[in-house]
Short mmCIF file of C-alpha atoms and ligand atoms in Angstrom, two decimals:
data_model
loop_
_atom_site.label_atom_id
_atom_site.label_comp_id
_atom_site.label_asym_id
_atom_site.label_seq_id
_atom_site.Cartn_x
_atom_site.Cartn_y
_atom_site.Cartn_z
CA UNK A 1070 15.30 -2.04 15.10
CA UNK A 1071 12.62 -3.08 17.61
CA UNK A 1072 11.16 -1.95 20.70
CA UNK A 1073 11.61 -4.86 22.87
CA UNK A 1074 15.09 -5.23 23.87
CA UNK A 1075 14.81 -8.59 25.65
CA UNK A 1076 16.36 -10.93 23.51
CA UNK A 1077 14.99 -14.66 23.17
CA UNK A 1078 16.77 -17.16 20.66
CA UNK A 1079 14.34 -18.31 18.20
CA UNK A 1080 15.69 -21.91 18.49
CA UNK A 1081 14.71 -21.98 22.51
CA UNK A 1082 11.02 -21.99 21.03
CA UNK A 1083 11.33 -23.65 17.79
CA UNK A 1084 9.13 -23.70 14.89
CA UNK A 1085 6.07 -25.18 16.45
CA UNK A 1086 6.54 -22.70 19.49
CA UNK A 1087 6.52 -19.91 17.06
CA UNK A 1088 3.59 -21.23 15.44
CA UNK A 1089 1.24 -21.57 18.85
CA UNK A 1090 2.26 -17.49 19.63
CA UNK A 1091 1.18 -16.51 16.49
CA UNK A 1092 -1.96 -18.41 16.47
CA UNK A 1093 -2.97 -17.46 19.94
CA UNK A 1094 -2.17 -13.38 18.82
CA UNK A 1095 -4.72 -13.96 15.78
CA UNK A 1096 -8.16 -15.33 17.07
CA UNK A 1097 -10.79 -15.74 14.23
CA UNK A 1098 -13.10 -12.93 13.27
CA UNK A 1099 -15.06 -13.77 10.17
CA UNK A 1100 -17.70 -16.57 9.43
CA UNK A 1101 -16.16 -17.68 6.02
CA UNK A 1102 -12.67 -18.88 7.80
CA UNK A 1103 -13.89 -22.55 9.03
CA UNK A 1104 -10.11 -23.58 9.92
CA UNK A 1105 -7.44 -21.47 10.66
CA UNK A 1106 -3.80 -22.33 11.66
CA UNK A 1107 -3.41 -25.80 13.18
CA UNK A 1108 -3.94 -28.25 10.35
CA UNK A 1109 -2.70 -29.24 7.10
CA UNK A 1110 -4.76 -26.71 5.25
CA UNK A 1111 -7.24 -23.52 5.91
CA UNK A 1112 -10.79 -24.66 5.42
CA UNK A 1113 -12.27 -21.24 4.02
CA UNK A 1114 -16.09 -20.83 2.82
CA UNK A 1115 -16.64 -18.48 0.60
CA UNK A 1116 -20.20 -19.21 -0.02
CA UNK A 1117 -21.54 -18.15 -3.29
CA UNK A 1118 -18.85 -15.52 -4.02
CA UNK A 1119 -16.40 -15.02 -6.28
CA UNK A 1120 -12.95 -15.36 -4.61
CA UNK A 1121 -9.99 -12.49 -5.13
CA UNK A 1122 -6.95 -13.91 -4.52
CA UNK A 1123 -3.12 -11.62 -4.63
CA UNK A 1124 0.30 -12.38 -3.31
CA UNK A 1125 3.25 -10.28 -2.68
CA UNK A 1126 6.87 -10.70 -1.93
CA UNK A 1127 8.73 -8.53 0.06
CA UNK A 1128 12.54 -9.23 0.08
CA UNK A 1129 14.70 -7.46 2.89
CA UNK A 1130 17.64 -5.45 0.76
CA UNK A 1131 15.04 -4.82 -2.16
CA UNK A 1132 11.65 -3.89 -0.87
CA UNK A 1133 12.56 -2.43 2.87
CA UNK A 1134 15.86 -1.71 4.99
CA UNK A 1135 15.83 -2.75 8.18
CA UNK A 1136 18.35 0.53 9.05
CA UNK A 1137 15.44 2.42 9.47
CA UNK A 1138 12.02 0.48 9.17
CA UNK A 1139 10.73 -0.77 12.69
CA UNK A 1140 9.74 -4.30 12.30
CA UNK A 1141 6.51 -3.62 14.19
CA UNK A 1142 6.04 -0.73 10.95
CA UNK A 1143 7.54 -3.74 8.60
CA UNK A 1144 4.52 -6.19 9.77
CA UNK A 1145 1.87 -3.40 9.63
CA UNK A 1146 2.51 -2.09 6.19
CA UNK A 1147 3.15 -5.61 4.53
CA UNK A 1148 -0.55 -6.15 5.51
CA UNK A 1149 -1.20 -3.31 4.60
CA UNK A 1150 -0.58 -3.18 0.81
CA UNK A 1151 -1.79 -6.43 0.56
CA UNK A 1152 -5.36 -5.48 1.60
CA UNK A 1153 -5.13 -2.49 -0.74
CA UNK A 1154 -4.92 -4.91 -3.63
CA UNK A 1155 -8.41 -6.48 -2.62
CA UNK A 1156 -9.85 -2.87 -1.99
CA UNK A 1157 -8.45 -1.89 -5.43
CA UNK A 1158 -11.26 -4.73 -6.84
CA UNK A 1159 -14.00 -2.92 -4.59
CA UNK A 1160 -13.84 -6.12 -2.51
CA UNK A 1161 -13.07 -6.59 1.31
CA UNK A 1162 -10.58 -8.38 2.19
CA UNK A 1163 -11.12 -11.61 4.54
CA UNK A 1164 -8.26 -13.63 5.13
CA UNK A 1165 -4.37 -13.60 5.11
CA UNK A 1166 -1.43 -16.02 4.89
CA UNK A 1167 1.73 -14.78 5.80
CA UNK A 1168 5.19 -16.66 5.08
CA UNK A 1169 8.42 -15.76 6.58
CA UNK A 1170 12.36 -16.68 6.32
CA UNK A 1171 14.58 -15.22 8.58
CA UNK A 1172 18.11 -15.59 9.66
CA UNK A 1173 19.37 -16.23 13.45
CA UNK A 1174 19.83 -12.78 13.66
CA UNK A 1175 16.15 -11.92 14.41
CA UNK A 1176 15.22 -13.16 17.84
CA UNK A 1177 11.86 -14.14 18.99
CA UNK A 1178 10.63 -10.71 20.31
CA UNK A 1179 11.76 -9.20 17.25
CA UNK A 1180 9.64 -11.98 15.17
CA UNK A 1181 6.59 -11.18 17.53
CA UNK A 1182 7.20 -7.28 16.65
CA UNK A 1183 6.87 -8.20 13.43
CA UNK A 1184 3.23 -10.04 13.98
CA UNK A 1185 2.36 -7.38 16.49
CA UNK A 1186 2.16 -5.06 13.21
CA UNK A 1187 0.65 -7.63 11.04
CA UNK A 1188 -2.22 -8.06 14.06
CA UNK A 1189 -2.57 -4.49 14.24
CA UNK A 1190 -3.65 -4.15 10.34
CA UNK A 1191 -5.52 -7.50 10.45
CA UNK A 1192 -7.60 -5.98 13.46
CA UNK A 1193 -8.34 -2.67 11.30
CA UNK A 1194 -10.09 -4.66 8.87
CA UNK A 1195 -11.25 -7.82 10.97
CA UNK A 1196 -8.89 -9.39 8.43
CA UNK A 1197 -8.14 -13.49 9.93
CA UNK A 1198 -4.20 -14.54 9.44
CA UNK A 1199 -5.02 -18.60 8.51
CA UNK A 1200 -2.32 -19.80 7.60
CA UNK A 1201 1.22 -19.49 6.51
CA UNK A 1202 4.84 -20.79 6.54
CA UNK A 1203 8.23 -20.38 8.56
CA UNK A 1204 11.62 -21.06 8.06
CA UNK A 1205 15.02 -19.96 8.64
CA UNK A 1206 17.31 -18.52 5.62
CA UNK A 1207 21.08 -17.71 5.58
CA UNK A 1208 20.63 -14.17 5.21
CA UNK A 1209 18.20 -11.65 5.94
CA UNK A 1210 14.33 -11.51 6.18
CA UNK A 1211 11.78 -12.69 3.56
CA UNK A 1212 8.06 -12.21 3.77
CA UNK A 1213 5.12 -13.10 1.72
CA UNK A 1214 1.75 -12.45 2.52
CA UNK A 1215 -1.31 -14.18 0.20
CA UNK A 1216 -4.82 -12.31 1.08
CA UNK A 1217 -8.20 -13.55 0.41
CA UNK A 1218 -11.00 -11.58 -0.06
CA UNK A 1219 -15.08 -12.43 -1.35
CA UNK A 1220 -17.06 -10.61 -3.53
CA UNK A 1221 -20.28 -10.81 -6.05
CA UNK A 1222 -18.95 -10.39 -9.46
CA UNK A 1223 -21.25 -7.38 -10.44
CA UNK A 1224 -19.32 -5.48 -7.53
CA UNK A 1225 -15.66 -5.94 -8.58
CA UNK A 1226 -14.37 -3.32 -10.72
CA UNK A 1227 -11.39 -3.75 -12.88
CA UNK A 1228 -8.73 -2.17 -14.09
CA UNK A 1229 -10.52 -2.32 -17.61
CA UNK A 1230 -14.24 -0.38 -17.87
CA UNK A 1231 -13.27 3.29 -18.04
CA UNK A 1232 -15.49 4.92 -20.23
CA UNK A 1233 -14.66 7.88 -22.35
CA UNK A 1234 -15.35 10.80 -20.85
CA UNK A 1235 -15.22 8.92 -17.34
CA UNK A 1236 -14.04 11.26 -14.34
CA UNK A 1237 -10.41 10.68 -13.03
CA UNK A 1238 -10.39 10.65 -9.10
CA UNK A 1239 -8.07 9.66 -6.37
CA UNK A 1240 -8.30 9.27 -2.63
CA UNK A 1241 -6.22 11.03 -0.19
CA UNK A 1242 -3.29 13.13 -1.27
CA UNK A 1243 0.10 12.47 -3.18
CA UNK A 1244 3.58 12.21 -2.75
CA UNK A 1245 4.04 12.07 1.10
CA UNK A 1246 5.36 8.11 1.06
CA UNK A 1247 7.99 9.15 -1.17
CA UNK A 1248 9.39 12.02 0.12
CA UNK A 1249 9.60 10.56 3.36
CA UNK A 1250 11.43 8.33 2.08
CA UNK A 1251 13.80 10.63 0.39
CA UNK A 1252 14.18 12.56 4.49
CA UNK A 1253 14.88 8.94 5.72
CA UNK A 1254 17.10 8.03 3.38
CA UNK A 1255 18.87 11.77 3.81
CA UNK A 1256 18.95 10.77 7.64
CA UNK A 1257 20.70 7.33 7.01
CA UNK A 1258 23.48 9.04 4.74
CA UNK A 1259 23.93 11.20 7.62
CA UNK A 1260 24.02 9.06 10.36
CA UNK A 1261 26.81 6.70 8.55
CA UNK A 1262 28.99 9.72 8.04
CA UNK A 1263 28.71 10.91 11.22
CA UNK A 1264 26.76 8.32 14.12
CA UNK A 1265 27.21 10.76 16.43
CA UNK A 1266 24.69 13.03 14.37
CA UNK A 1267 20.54 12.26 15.40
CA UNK A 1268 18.57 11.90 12.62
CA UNK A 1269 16.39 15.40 12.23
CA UNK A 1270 13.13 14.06 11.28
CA UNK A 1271 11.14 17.15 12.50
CA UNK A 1272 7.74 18.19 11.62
CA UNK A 1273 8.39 15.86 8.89
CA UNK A 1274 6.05 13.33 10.84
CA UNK A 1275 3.42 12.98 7.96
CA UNK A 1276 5.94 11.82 5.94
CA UNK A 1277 7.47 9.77 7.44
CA UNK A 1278 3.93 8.05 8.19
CA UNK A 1279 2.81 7.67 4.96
CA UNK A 1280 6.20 6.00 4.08
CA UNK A 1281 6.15 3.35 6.78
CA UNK A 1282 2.23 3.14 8.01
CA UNK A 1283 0.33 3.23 4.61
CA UNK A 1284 -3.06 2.98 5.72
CA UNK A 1285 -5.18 0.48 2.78
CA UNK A 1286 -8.43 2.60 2.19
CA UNK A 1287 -11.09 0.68 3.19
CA UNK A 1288 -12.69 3.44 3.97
CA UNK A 1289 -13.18 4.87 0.63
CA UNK A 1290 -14.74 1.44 -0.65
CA UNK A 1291 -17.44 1.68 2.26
CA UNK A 1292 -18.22 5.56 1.30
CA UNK A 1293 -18.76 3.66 -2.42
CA UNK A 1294 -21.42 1.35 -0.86
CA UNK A 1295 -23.02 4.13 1.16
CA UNK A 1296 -23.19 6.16 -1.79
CA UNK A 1297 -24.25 3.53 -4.01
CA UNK A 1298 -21.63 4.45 -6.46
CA UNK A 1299 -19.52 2.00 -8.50
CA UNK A 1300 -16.39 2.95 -10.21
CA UNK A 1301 -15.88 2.26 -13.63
CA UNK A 1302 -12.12 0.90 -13.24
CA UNK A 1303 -9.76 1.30 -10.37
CA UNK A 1304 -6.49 0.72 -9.31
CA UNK A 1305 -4.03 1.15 -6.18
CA UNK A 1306 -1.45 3.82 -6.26
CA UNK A 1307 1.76 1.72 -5.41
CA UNK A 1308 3.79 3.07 -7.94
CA UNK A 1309 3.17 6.41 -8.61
CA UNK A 1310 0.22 8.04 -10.04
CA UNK A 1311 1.93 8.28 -13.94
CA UNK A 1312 2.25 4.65 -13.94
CA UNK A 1313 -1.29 3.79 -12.37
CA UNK A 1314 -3.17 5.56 -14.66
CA UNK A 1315 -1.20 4.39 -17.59
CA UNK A 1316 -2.74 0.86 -16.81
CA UNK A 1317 -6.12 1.83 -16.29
CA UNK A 1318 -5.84 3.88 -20.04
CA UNK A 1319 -4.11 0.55 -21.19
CA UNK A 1320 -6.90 -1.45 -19.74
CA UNK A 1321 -9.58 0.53 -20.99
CA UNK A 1322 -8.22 0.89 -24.33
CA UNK A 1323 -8.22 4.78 -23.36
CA UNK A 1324 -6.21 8.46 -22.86
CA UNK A 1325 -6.72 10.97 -20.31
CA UNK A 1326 -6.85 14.59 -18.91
CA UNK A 1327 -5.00 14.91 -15.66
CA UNK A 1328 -4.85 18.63 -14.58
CA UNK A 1329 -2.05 19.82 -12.41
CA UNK A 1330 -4.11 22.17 -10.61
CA UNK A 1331 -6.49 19.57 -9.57
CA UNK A 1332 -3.61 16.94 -7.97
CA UNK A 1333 -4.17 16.52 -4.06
CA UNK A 1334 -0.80 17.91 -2.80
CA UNK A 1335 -0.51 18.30 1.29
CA UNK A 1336 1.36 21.51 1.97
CA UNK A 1337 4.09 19.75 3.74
CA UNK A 1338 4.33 17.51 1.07
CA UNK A 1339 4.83 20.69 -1.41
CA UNK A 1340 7.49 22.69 1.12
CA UNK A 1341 9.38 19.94 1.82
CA UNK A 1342 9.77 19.07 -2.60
CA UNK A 1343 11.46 22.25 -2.49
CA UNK A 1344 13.42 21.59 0.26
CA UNK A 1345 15.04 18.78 -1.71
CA UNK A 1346 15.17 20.66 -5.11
CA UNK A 1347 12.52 18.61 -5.98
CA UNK A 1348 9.20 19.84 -7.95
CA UNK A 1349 5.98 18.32 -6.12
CA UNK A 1350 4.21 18.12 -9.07
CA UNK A 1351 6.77 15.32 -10.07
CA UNK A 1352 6.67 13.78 -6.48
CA UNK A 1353 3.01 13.27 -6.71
CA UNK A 1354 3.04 12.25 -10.25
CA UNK A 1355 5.84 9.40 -10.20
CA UNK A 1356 6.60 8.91 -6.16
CA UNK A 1357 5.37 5.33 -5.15
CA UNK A 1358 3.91 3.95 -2.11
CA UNK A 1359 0.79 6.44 -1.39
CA UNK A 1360 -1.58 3.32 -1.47
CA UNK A 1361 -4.20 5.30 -1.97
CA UNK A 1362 -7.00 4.67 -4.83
CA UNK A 1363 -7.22 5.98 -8.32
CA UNK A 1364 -10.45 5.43 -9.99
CA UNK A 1365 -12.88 6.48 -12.83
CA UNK A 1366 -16.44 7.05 -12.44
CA UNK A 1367 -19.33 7.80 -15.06
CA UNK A 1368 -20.38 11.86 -14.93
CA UNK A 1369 -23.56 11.11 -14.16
CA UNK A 1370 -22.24 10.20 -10.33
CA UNK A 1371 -20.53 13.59 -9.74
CA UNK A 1372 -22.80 14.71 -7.17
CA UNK A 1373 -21.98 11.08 -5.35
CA UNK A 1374 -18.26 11.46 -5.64
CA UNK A 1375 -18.23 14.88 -4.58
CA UNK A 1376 -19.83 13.58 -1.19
CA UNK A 1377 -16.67 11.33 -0.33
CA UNK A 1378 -15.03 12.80 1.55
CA UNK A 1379 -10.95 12.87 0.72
CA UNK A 1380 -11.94 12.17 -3.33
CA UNK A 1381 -10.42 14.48 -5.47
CA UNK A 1382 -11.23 14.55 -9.31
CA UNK A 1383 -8.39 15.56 -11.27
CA UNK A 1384 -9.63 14.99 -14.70
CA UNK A 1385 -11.33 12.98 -17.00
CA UNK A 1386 -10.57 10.02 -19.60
CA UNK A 1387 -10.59 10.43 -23.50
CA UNK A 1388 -10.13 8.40 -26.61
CA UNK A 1389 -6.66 6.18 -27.00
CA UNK A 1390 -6.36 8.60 -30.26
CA UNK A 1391 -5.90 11.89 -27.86
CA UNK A 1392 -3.68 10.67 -26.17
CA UNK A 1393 -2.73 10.27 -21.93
CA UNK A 1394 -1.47 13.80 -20.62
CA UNK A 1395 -1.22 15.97 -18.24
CA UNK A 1396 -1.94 19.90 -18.62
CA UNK A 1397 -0.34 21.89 -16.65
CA UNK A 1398 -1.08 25.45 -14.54
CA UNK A 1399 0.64 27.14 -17.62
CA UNK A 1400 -2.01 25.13 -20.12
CA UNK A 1401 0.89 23.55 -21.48
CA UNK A 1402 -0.15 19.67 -22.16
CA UNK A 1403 2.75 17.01 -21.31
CA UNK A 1404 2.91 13.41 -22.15
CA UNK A 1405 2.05 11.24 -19.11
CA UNK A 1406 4.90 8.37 -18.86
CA UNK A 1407 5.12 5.90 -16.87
CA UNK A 1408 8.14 6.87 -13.97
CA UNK A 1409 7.39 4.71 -10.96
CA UNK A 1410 10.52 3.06 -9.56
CA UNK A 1411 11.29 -0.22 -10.45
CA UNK A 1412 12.92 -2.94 -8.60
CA UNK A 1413 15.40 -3.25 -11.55
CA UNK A 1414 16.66 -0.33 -11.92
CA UNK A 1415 19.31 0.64 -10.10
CA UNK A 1416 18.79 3.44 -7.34
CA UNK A 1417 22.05 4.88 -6.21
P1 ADP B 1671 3.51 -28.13 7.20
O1 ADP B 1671 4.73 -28.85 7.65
O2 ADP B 1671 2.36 -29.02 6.85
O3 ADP B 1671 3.81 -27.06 6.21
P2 ADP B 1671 3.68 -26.25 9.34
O4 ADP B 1671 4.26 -26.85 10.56
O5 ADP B 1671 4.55 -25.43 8.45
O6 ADP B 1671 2.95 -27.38 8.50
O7 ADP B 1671 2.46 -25.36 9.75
C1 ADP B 1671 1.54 -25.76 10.73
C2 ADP B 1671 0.40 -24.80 10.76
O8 ADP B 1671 0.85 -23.52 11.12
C3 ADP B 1671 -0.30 -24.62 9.42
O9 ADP B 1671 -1.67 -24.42 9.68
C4 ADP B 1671 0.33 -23.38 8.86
O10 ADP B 1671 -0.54 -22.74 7.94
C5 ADP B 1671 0.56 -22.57 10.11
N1 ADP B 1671 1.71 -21.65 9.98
C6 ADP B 1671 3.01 -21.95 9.77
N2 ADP B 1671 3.76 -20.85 9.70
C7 ADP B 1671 2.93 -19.79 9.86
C8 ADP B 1671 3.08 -18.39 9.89
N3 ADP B 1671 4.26 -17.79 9.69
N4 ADP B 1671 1.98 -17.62 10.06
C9 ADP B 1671 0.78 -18.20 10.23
N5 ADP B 1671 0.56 -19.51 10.25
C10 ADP B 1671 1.60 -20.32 10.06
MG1 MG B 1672 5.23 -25.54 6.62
#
């Protein structure tokens, strides 16, 4: 699924071909990347910084279907939650390496769909691609992406350093990644019962967006800066807010307070839960995906927080011995467990 409809074989260009278009759609935008693509190695300077380094794999079949992800969406968002990773340490990130496998079925303008994304989230966060590797597999499309990122050690924050008491807060709102993929997936069930039916993704736009244009937030770590605050432990929401906060307890060597009435839930996200039969407290407690950032922060920076914009606080840490829960509208207190999908499990 691509926009450009031309269709050049990958083979007419060959590896080294491939290699020159992506270099000359990625030129160099930060002083620590000495050399980019072209030689044996990156040279990178990261002068007297600590380095952050993650990885990711994303496997076609397992981590995105092609049936209805736009490659040019694909690239994007595989940037995407790389860079969250770095932001997650309160670090920006600098530069990427992207590897790909792909069969003969992907041409060359779908390939340079693919990078067209990738450019388009590098460019967001004058993020440099240095570096990478390219083959051909026998089925389907592989990518990994390795980013880079630079940072003094007294600014990273962990997912350890909560401190009792600690505020709870998250950026953005909850639950919109997953239910669009639920309407997607809906669509797709749809459309191979019946191709003659269009997929009815009305006013469902938001959802759909968060599902296949995550957007990494930056943003929130330079409101951190201008507000001089510094979290006491953060985290990325990939796999659902249960799960994330489960780690940053485990971390801490804590428990928390997570109030239902406090979760950031977008209206369409909470009409179309019960659309589905589906309750969007759950959605935004175990749906994956938001990429958004859940972090504590000592009490005494209230007043700070409270001046980012699109920071919610939704409650506050407490000893391991009180356990991690979540009390609802009714008062009622639940267990939090962890419920974010996992690649093992079997989702029919
Ligand atoms: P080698 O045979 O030494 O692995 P390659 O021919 O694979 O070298 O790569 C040549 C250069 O192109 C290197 O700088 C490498 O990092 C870069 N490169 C290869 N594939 C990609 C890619 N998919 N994205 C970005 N850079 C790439
Ligand atoms: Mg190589």
């Amino acid at each position: 699924m691509f926009e450009n409809k031309e269709r050049t074989e990958l083979s007419s260009l060959g590896e080294f071909g491939l290699i020159e278009r992506i270099k000359s759609l990625f030129p160099i935008q930060n002083k620590s990347t000495l050399v980019g693509i072209g030689d044996d190695a990156a040279v990178l300077d990261p002068g007297n910084k600590k380095i952050l380094l993650s990885t990711d794999l994303l496997l076609e079949g397992i981590h995105f279907d092609l049936a209805y992800v736009p490659l040019k969406h694909l690239g994007y968002k595989s940037v995407m939650v790389n860079l969250s990773d770095i932001f997650a340490m309160n670090a920006k990130p600098s530069q990427i390496t992207v590897s790909v496998g792909m069969s003969n079925r992907f041409s060359l303008e779908a390939i340079e769909e693919l990078f067209e994304g990738m450019r388009l989230a590098c460019n967001k966060f004058s993020v440099d691609l240095v570096g990478g590797d390219t083959s051909s597999s026998i089925r389907g499309l592989v990518i990994s992406i390795t980013v880079l990122g630079y940072a003094d050690l007294e600014n990273i924050v962990f997912r350890h350093g909560a401190n009792n008491r600690d505020l709870i807060c998250v950026s953005g709102d909850l639950g919109g990644a997953y239910l669009g993929l639920q309407i997607m997936e809906r669509e797709k069930k749809i459309f191979l019962e019946n191709p003659s039916i269009q997929p009815d993704f009305e006013n469902k736009d938001y959802l759909i967006e968060r599902q296949l244009k995550p957007e990494a937030r930056g943003d929130v770590i330079e409101a951190f800066i201008k507000q001089k605050v510094k979290p006491s432990s953060m985290i990325d929401i990939s796999d659902g807010l249960s799960s994330e906060i489960l780690h940053l307890c485990k971390a801490s060597n804590l428990g928390c307070r997570i109030y239902e009435d406090k979760l950031p839930i977008d209206s369409l996200v909470s009409s179309t839960a019960y659309e589905l039969n589906l309750d969007p407290t759950v959605c935004a407690m175990n749906g994956g995906e938001d990429y958004e950032l859940l972090f504590t922060a000592h009490q005494e920076d209230f007043e700070k927080i409270k001046l980012i914009e699109e920071v919610s606080i939704i409650g506050y840490m407490v000893t391991k011995e009180e356990g991690a829960c979540l009390i609802s509208r009714g008062n009622n207190q639940y267990d939090i467990k962890a419920q974010g999908w996992s690649n093992f499990i079997d989702k029919d």
